Amino acid sequence: MEALAQQLENITIAEGASETKGEGTTINETGPIAGGASKKKNKKSAGVPANGETKAEVNPNGAGIDDDNDEDDDEDEDESAAAGGAASTGAKKKKKKKNNKKKKKVQTEPPTIPVSVFFPSKTYPEGEVCEYKDDNLWRTTDEEKRALERQNYDIYNDARRASEVHRQVRSYARKNIKPGMTMTEICEMIENGTRTLVEANGFDSGIAFPTGCSLNHCAAHYTPNAGDKIVLQYGDVCKIDFGVHVNGRIIDSAFTLTFDPVYDNLLAAVKDATNTGIREAGIDVRLGEIGAAIQEVMESYEVEIGGKTFQVKPIRNLTGHSIEQYKIHGTKAVPIVNNGDPTKMEEGEFFAIETFGSTGRGIVRYDMETSHYARAYDIPKIPIRLPRAKALFDTINREFGTLPFCRRYLDRVGEDKYLLALKSLCDSGHVEGYPPLVDVKGSYTAQYEHTLILRPTRKEVLSRGDDY
């Protein structure tokens, strides 16, 4: 018994010595770097099976690596693991921070995200801001004029929201309108995008007037009626003219699409003329002077089509116009020829500066089937006698007010068999029809248009974009 007790005592002393040796192990923040405890952990991590058999690793060169390495190797592995752990932790933190960043929102194709999503603050971007010239330069720093602008901020912001919708919709349209599409498909592409992006809601926001897609010698006011089968061709010159409104603040802007480069000079002439009109516009500027500047620029261009050279002519009986709330055509017309009109532009007015160039006579007339209509601004006091016409007029008032509409829009709100009633309303003066406007057959016409506002301190070209 005494021998057995002595043996147990020796074993206890030996284990105590082993524990004392383990107490000398040094540990940093990321784990052990020396000591017996470290070696035991390394052997387990090196892949020693639970049954105690030694498992060999194979390096890329095919040489076996024995787990029973010396202490120096174990210590090196521990230090590498510690450094790797720290680097791994840092990488994870960095990656997590990167993932927390919000991705920039991008418009879908076709456009389906309302512009309000891109601007959660509801502050929409300014258009192109231009200084006034000459005697109006003082306005830029005048405190009274700046205060007046602050008072009108909501009006400007509504117009800027409509402008942003126009830019995003036309960006998609310009890339995706191709020969072979029907005119109805083109218009529905634009109108569906506009309704979605502006979040169409009655008179609060929506389409300002029917989408124009006039072709070749037709300069304006053509949109397809139901059943129209016209298809866009490679050799066509197509004017895309559409409008957006927010709280009745209308953005009216247009561009011309061609696929054959033979028309490039025609488009360049009209674009230059429109930009000239924008440059000349300003508070107290006479409208006739703007027309003279536009005409001079337009007529300085020539275009060669089919071996014949044509001087680009401004279409003298088409004009730009002032824009009022819920009223696309205000009381002032901006000519594109020198007509001597002494009327002046005034502070606070919205204007659509639009120019039309033609290889034909430079004069348009009514032709083709009417598609554009609008309720009269001043409703006549003549009573509407036909019950069907009265019901149709109620629909027009409820759905469109004074904003222009087309037959497709009447179809969309559920009206049918309305042609006789619509004609009756036009005959009585309650509704006005706007037939397509055409130059001579065989000629080609182009259009560019922007909406601007004459703010108290500067003018702002609201619909300006990177495209035109």
mmCIF file with all atom_site columns, N, CA and C in Angstrom, residues 252-298:
data_model
loop_
_atom_site.group_PDB
_atom_site.id
_atom_site.type_symbol
_atom_site.label_atom_id
_atom_site.label_alt_id
_atom_site.label_comp_id
_atom_site.label_asym_id
_atom_site.label_entity_id
_atom_site.label_seq_id
_atom_site.pdbx_PDB_ins_code
_atom_site.Cartn_x
_atom_site.Cartn_y
_atom_site.Cartn_z
_atom_site.occupancy
_atom_site.B_iso_or_equiv
_atom_site.pdbx_formal_charge
_atom_site.auth_seq_id
_atom_site.auth_comp_id
_atom_site.auth_asym_id
_atom_site.auth_atom_id
_atom_site.pdbx_PDB_model_num
ATOM 1   N N  . ASP A 1 252 ? -43.630 71.365 -72.790 1.00 0.00 ? 252 ASP A N  1
ATOM 2   C CA . ASP A 1 252 ? -43.895 71.084 -74.206 1.00 0.00 ? 252 ASP A CA 1
ATOM 3   C C  . ASP A 1 252 ? -42.548 71.049 -74.912 1.00 0.00 ? 252 ASP A C  1
ATOM 4   N N  . SER A 1 253 ? -42.151 69.865 -75.354 1.00 0.00 ? 253 SER A N  1
ATOM 5   C CA . SER A 1 253 ? -40.830 69.735 -75.977 1.00 0.00 ? 253 SER A CA 1
ATOM 6   C C  . SER A 1 253 ? -40.902 68.713 -77.097 1.00 0.00 ? 253 SER A C  1
ATOM 7   N N  . ALA A 1 254 ? -40.131 68.950 -78.164 1.00 0.00 ? 254 ALA A N  1
ATOM 8   C CA . ALA A 1 254 ? -40.202 68.087 -79.345 1.00 0.00 ? 254 ALA A CA 1
ATOM 9   C C  . ALA A 1 254 ? -38.826 67.927 -79.975 1.00 0.00 ? 254 ALA A C  1
ATOM 10  N N  . PHE A 1 255 ? -38.670 66.820 -80.698 1.00 0.00 ? 255 PHE A N  1
ATOM 11  C CA . PHE A 1 255 ? -37.431 66.546 -81.429 1.00 0.00 ? 255 PHE A CA 1
ATOM 12  C C  . PHE A 1 255 ? -37.792 65.804 -82.709 1.00 0.00 ? 255 PHE A C  1
ATOM 13  N N  . THR A 1 256 ? -36.845 65.677 -83.607 1.00 0.00 ? 256 THR A N  1
ATOM 14  C CA . THR A 1 256 ? -37.081 64.993 -84.878 1.00 0.00 ? 256 THR A CA 1
ATOM 15  C C  . THR A 1 256 ? -36.189 63.764 -84.975 1.00 0.00 ? 256 THR A C  1
ATOM 16  N N  . LEU A 1 257 ? -36.785 62.642 -85.389 1.00 0.00 ? 257 LEU A N  1
ATOM 17  C CA . LEU A 1 257 ? -36.054 61.384 -85.558 1.00 0.00 ? 257 LEU A CA 1
ATOM 18  C C  . LEU A 1 257 ? -35.903 61.063 -87.039 1.00 0.00 ? 257 LEU A C  1
ATOM 19  N N  . THR A 1 258 ? -34.693 60.746 -87.455 1.00 0.00 ? 258 THR A N  1
ATOM 20  C CA . THR A 1 258 ? -34.447 60.239 -88.798 1.00 0.00 ? 258 THR A CA 1
ATOM 21  C C  . THR A 1 258 ? -33.467 59.074 -88.691 1.00 0.00 ? 258 THR A C  1
ATOM 22  N N  . PHE A 1 259 ? -33.437 58.254 -89.720 1.00 0.00 ? 259 PHE A N  1
ATOM 23  C CA . PHE A 1 259 ? -32.530 57.108 -89.752 1.00 0.00 ? 259 PHE A CA 1
ATOM 24  C C  . PHE A 1 259 ? -31.563 57.191 -90.921 1.00 0.00 ? 259 PHE A C  1
ATOM 25  N N  . ASP A 1 260 ? -31.920 58.000 -91.919 1.00 0.00 ? 260 ASP A N  1
ATOM 26  C CA . ASP A 1 260 ? -31.077 58.215 -93.101 1.00 0.00 ? 260 ASP A CA 1
ATOM 27  C C  . ASP A 1 260 ? -30.291 59.520 -92.899 1.00 0.00 ? 260 ASP A C  1
ATOM 28  N N  . PRO A 1 261 ? -28.960 59.473 -92.927 1.00 0.00 ? 261 PRO A N  1
ATOM 29  C CA . PRO A 1 261 ? -28.151 60.680 -92.684 1.00 0.00 ? 261 PRO A CA 1
ATOM 30  C C  . PRO A 1 261 ? -28.325 61.778 -93.728 1.00 0.00 ? 261 PRO A C  1
ATOM 31  N N  . VAL A 1 262 ? -29.049 61.504 -94.819 1.00 0.00 ? 262 VAL A N  1
ATOM 32  C CA . VAL A 1 262 ? -29.256 62.526 -95.837 1.00 0.00 ? 262 VAL A CA 1
ATOM 33  C C  . VAL A 1 262 ? -29.994 63.741 -95.260 1.00 0.00 ? 262 VAL A C  1
ATOM 34  N N  . TYR A 1 263 ? -30.735 63.539 -94.163 1.00 0.00 ? 263 TYR A N  1
ATOM 35  C CA . TYR A 1 263 ? -31.519 64.635 -93.569 1.00 0.00 ? 263 TYR A CA 1
ATOM 36  C C  . TYR A 1 263 ? -30.762 65.403 -92.479 1.00 0.00 ? 263 TYR A C  1
ATOM 37  N N  . ASP A 1 264 ? -29.524 65.077 -92.268 1.00 0.00 ? 264 ASP A N  1
ATOM 38  C CA . ASP A 1 264 ? -28.788 65.655 -91.133 1.00 0.00 ? 264 ASP A CA 1
ATOM 39  C C  . ASP A 1 264 ? -28.775 67.185 -91.152 1.00 0.00 ? 264 ASP A C  1
ATOM 40  N N  . ASN A 1 265 ? -28.583 67.763 -92.318 1.00 0.00 ? 265 ASN A N  1
ATOM 41  C CA . ASN A 1 265 ? -28.518 69.228 -92.397 1.00 0.00 ? 265 ASN A CA 1
ATOM 42  C C  . ASN A 1 265 ? -29.870 69.871 -92.107 1.00 0.00 ? 265 ASN A C  1
ATOM 43  N N  . LEU A 1 266 ? -30.951 69.196 -92.496 1.00 0.00 ? 266 LEU A N  1
ATOM 44  C CA . LEU A 1 266 ? -32.289 69.707 -92.195 1.00 0.00 ? 266 LEU A CA 1
ATOM 45  C C  . LEU A 1 266 ? -32.486 69.766 -90.677 1.00 0.00 ? 266 LEU A C  1
ATOM 46  N N  . LEU A 1 267 ? -32.107 68.708 -89.988 1.00 0.00 ? 267 LEU A N  1
ATOM 47  C CA . LEU A 1 267 ? -32.240 68.679 -88.527 1.00 0.00 ? 267 LEU A CA 1
ATOM 48  C C  . LEU A 1 267 ? -31.319 69.700 -87.858 1.00 0.00 ? 267 LEU A C  1
ATOM 49  N N  . ALA A 1 268 ? -30.105 69.827 -88.402 1.00 0.00 ? 268 ALA A N  1
ATOM 50  C CA . ALA A 1 268 ? -29.156 70.791 -87.828 1.00 0.00 ? 268 ALA A CA 1
ATOM 51  C C  . ALA A 1 268 ? -29.675 72.215 -87.944 1.00 0.00 ? 268 ALA A C  1
ATOM 52  N N  . ALA A 1 269 ? -30.318 72.532 -89.072 1.00 0.00 ? 269 ALA A N  1
ATOM 53  C CA . ALA A 1 269 ? -30.859 73.877 -89.285 1.00 0.00 ? 269 ALA A CA 1
ATOM 54  C C  . ALA A 1 269 ? -31.932 74.215 -88.256 1.00 0.00 ? 269 ALA A C  1
ATOM 55  N N  . VAL A 1 270 ? -32.834 73.267 -88.035 1.00 0.00 ? 270 VAL A N  1
ATOM 56  C CA . VAL A 1 270 ? -33.958 73.527 -87.134 1.00 0.00 ? 270 VAL A CA 1
ATOM 57  C C  . VAL A 1 270 ? -33.489 73.557 -85.680 1.00 0.00 ? 270 VAL A C  1
ATOM 58  N N  . LYS A 1 271 ? -32.574 72.674 -85.332 1.00 0.00 ? 271 LYS A N  1
ATOM 59  C CA . LYS A 1 271 ? -32.043 72.686 -83.961 1.00 0.00 ? 271 LYS A CA 1
ATOM 60  C C  . LYS A 1 271 ? -31.313 73.996 -83.678 1.00 0.00 ? 271 LYS A C  1
ATOM 61  N N  . ASP A 1 272 ? -30.523 74.462 -84.641 1.00 0.00 ? 272 ASP A N  1
ATOM 62  C CA . ASP A 1 272 ? -29.798 75.728 -84.483 1.00 0.00 ? 272 ASP A CA 1
ATOM 63  C C  . ASP A 1 272 ? -30.782 76.893 -84.368 1.00 0.00 ? 272 ASP A C  1
ATOM 64  N N  . ALA A 1 273 ? -31.845 76.852 -85.150 1.00 0.00 ? 273 ALA A N  1
ATOM 65  C CA . ALA A 1 273 ? -32.849 77.924 -85.107 1.00 0.00 ? 273 ALA A CA 1
ATOM 66  C C  . ALA A 1 273 ? -33.551 77.967 -83.757 1.00 0.00 ? 273 ALA A C  1
ATOM 67  N N  . THR A 1 274 ? -33.890 76.796 -83.222 1.00 0.00 ? 274 THR A N  1
ATOM 68  C CA . THR A 1 274 ? -34.542 76.754 -81.904 1.00 0.00 ? 274 THR A CA 1
ATOM 69  C C  . THR A 1 274 ? -33.616 77.285 -80.824 1.00 0.00 ? 274 THR A C  1
ATOM 70  N N  . ASN A 1 275 ? -32.350 76.876 -80.867 1.00 0.00 ? 275 ASN A N  1
ATOM 71  C CA . ASN A 1 275 ? -31.395 77.380 -79.874 1.00 0.00 ? 275 ASN A CA 1
ATOM 72  C C  . ASN A 1 275 ? -31.171 78.881 -80.014 1.00 0.00 ? 275 ASN A C  1
ATOM 73  N N  . THR A 1 276 ? -31.282 79.381 -81.241 1.00 0.00 ? 276 THR A N  1
ATOM 74  C CA . THR A 1 276 ? -31.186 80.834 -81.448 1.00 0.00 ? 276 THR A CA 1
ATOM 75  C C  . THR A 1 276 ? -32.368 81.538 -80.795 1.00 0.00 ? 276 THR A C  1
ATOM 76  N N  . GLY A 1 277 ? -33.563 81.008 -80.967 1.00 0.00 ? 277 GLY A N  1
ATOM 77  C CA . GLY A 1 277 ? -34.738 81.595 -80.325 1.00 0.00 ? 277 GLY A CA 1
ATOM 78  C C  . GLY A 1 277 ? -34.618 81.593 -78.810 1.00 0.00 ? 277 GLY A C  1
ATOM 79  N N  . ILE A 1 278 ? -34.075 80.514 -78.256 1.00 0.00 ? 278 ILE A N  1
ATOM 80  C CA . ILE A 1 278 ? -33.875 80.434 -76.797 1.00 0.00 ? 278 ILE A CA 1
ATOM 81  C C  . ILE A 1 278 ? -32.870 81.477 -76.346 1.00 0.00 ? 278 ILE A C  1
ATOM 82  N N  . ARG A 1 279 ? -31.796 81.618 -77.105 1.00 0.00 ? 279 ARG A N  1
ATOM 83  C CA . ARG A 1 279 ? -30.751 82.589 -76.747 1.00 0.00 ? 279 ARG A CA 1
ATOM 84  C C  . ARG A 1 279 ? -31.274 84.019 -76.779 1.00 0.00 ? 279 ARG A C  1
ATOM 85  N N  . GLU A 1 280 ? -32.130 84.327 -77.755 1.00 0.00 ? 280 GLU A N  1
ATOM 86  C CA . GLU A 1 280 ? -32.635 85.690 -77.908 1.00 0.00 ? 280 GLU A CA 1
ATOM 87  C C  . GLU A 1 280 ? -33.779 86.010 -76.947 1.00 0.00 ? 280 GLU A C  1
ATOM 88  N N  . ALA A 1 281 ? -34.459 84.997 -76.442 1.00 0.00 ? 281 ALA A N  1
ATOM 89  C CA . ALA A 1 281 ? -35.610 85.233 -75.563 1.00 0.00 ? 281 ALA A CA 1
ATOM 90  C C  . ALA A 1 281 ? -35.185 85.893 -74.259 1.00 0.00 ? 281 ALA A C  1
ATOM 91  N N  . GLY A 1 282 ? -36.061 86.724 -73.722 1.00 0.00 ? 282 GLY A N  1
ATOM 92  C CA . GLY A 1 282 ? -35.759 87.391 -72.451 1.00 0.00 ? 282 GLY A CA 1
ATOM 93  C C  . GLY A 1 282 ? -36.827 88.409 -72.108 1.00 0.00 ? 282 GLY A C  1
ATOM 94  N N  . ILE A 1 283 ? -36.769 88.887 -70.892 1.00 0.00 ? 283 ILE A N  1
ATOM 95  C CA . ILE A 1 283 ? -37.733 89.892 -70.426 1.00 0.00 ? 283 ILE A CA 1
ATOM 96  C C  . ILE A 1 283 ? -37.589 91.165 -71.255 1.00 0.00 ? 283 ILE A C  1
ATOM 97  N N  . ASP A 1 284 ? -38.712 91.679 -71.736 1.00 0.00 ? 284 ASP A N  1
ATOM 98  C CA . ASP A 1 284 ? -38.796 92.912 -72.533 1.00 0.00 ? 284 ASP A CA 1
ATOM 99  C C  . ASP A 1 284 ? -38.288 92.763 -73.964 1.00 0.00 ? 284 ASP A C  1
ATOM 100 N N  . VAL A 1 285 ? -37.982 91.541 -74.395 1.00 0.00 ? 285 VAL A N  1
ATOM 101 C CA . VAL A 1 285 ? -37.561 91.317 -75.780 1.00 0.00 ? 285 VAL A CA 1
ATOM 102 C C  . VAL A 1 285 ? -38.811 91.260 -76.664 1.00 0.00 ? 285 VAL A C  1
ATOM 103 N N  . ARG A 1 286 ? -38.753 91.907 -77.821 1.00 0.00 ? 286 ARG A N  1
ATOM 104 C CA . ARG A 1 286 ? -39.890 91.911 -78.734 1.00 0.00 ? 286 ARG A CA 1
ATOM 105 C C  . ARG A 1 286 ? -39.951 90.594 -79.513 1.00 0.00 ? 286 ARG A C  1
ATOM 106 N N  . LEU A 1 287 ? -41.163 90.076 -79.671 1.00 0.00 ? 287 LEU A N  1
ATOM 107 C CA . LEU A 1 287 ? -41.339 88.780 -80.310 1.00 0.00 ? 287 LEU A CA 1
ATOM 108 C C  . LEU A 1 287 ? -40.890 88.795 -81.773 1.00 0.00 ? 287 LEU A C  1
ATOM 109 N N  . GLY A 1 288 ? -41.139 89.890 -82.473 1.00 0.00 ? 288 GLY A N  1
ATOM 110 C CA . GLY A 1 288 ? -40.729 89.992 -83.874 1.00 0.00 ? 288 GLY A CA 1
ATOM 111 C C  . GLY A 1 288 ? -39.217 89.909 -84.036 1.00 0.00 ? 288 GLY A C  1
ATOM 112 N N  . GLU A 1 289 ? -38.475 90.423 -83.074 1.00 0.00 ? 289 GLU A N  1
ATOM 113 C CA . GLU A 1 289 ? -37.009 90.371 -83.142 1.00 0.00 ? 289 GLU A CA 1
ATOM 114 C C  . GLU A 1 289 ? -36.505 88.934 -82.988 1.00 0.00 ? 289 GLU A C  1
ATOM 115 N N  . ILE A 1 290 ? -37.182 88.168 -82.145 1.00 0.00 ? 290 ILE A N  1
ATOM 116 C CA . ILE A 1 290 ? -36.812 86.756 -81.999 1.00 0.00 ? 290 ILE A CA 1
ATOM 117 C C  . ILE A 1 290 ? -37.065 86.026 -83.320 1.00 0.00 ? 290 ILE A C  1
ATOM 118 N N  . GLY A 1 291 ? -38.208 86.295 -83.954 1.00 0.00 ? 291 GLY A N  1
ATOM 119 C CA . GLY A 1 291 ? -38.528 85.680 -85.242 1.00 0.00 ? 291 GLY A CA 1
ATOM 120 C C  . GLY A 1 291 ? -37.497 86.004 -86.308 1.00 0.00 ? 291 GLY A C  1
ATOM 121 N N  . ALA A 1 292 ? -37.022 87.239 -86.319 1.00 0.00 ? 292 ALA A N  1
ATOM 122 C CA . ALA A 1 292 ? -36.025 87.655 -87.319 1.00 0.00 ? 292 ALA A CA 1
ATOM 123 C C  . ALA A 1 292 ? -34.724 86.880 -87.143 1.00 0.00 ? 292 ALA A C  1
ATOM 124 N N  . ALA A 1 293 ? -34.304 86.704 -85.878 1.00 0.00 ? 293 ALA A N  1
ATOM 125 C CA . ALA A 1 293 ? -33.063 85.958 -85.609 1.00 0.00 ? 293 ALA A CA 1
ATOM 126 C C  . ALA A 1 293 ? -33.206 84.490 -86.008 1.00 0.00 ? 293 ALA A C  1
ATOM 127 N N  . ILE A 1 294 ? -34.373 83.897 -85.725 1.00 0.00 ? 294 ILE A N  1
ATOM 128 C CA . ILE A 1 294 ? -34.626 82.497 -86.095 1.00 0.00 ? 294 ILE A CA 1
ATOM 129 C C  . ILE A 1 294 ? -34.599 82.323 -87.614 1.00 0.00 ? 294 ILE A C  1
ATOM 130 N N  . GLN A 1 295 ? -35.268 83.214 -88.318 1.00 0.00 ? 295 GLN A N  1
ATOM 131 C CA . GLN A 1 295 ? -35.337 83.120 -89.775 1.00 0.00 ? 295 GLN A CA 1
ATOM 132 C C  . GLN A 1 295 ? -33.941 83.217 -90.401 1.00 0.00 ? 295 GLN A C  1
ATOM 133 N N  . GLU A 1 296 ? -33.136 84.128 -89.917 1.00 0.00 ? 296 GLU A N  1
ATOM 134 C CA . GLU A 1 296 ? -31.794 84.320 -90.483 1.00 0.00 ? 296 GLU A CA 1
ATOM 135 C C  . GLU A 1 296 ? -30.960 83.049 -90.357 1.00 0.00 ? 296 GLU A C  1
ATOM 136 N N  . VAL A 1 297 ? -31.026 82.413 -89.193 1.00 0.00 ? 297 VAL A N  1
ATOM 137 C CA . VAL A 1 297 ? -30.250 81.190 -88.972 1.00 0.00 ? 297 VAL A CA 1
ATOM 138 C C  . VAL A 1 297 ? -30.797 80.048 -89.817 1.00 0.00 ? 297 VAL A C  1
ATOM 139 N N  . MET A 1 298 ? -32.108 79.872 -89.821 1.00 0.00 ? 298 MET A N  1
ATOM 140 C CA . MET A 1 298 ? -32.719 78.756 -90.558 1.00 0.00 ? 298 MET A CA 1
ATOM 141 C C  . MET A 1 298 ? -32.379 78.819 -92.042 1.00 0.00 ? 298 MET A C  1
#
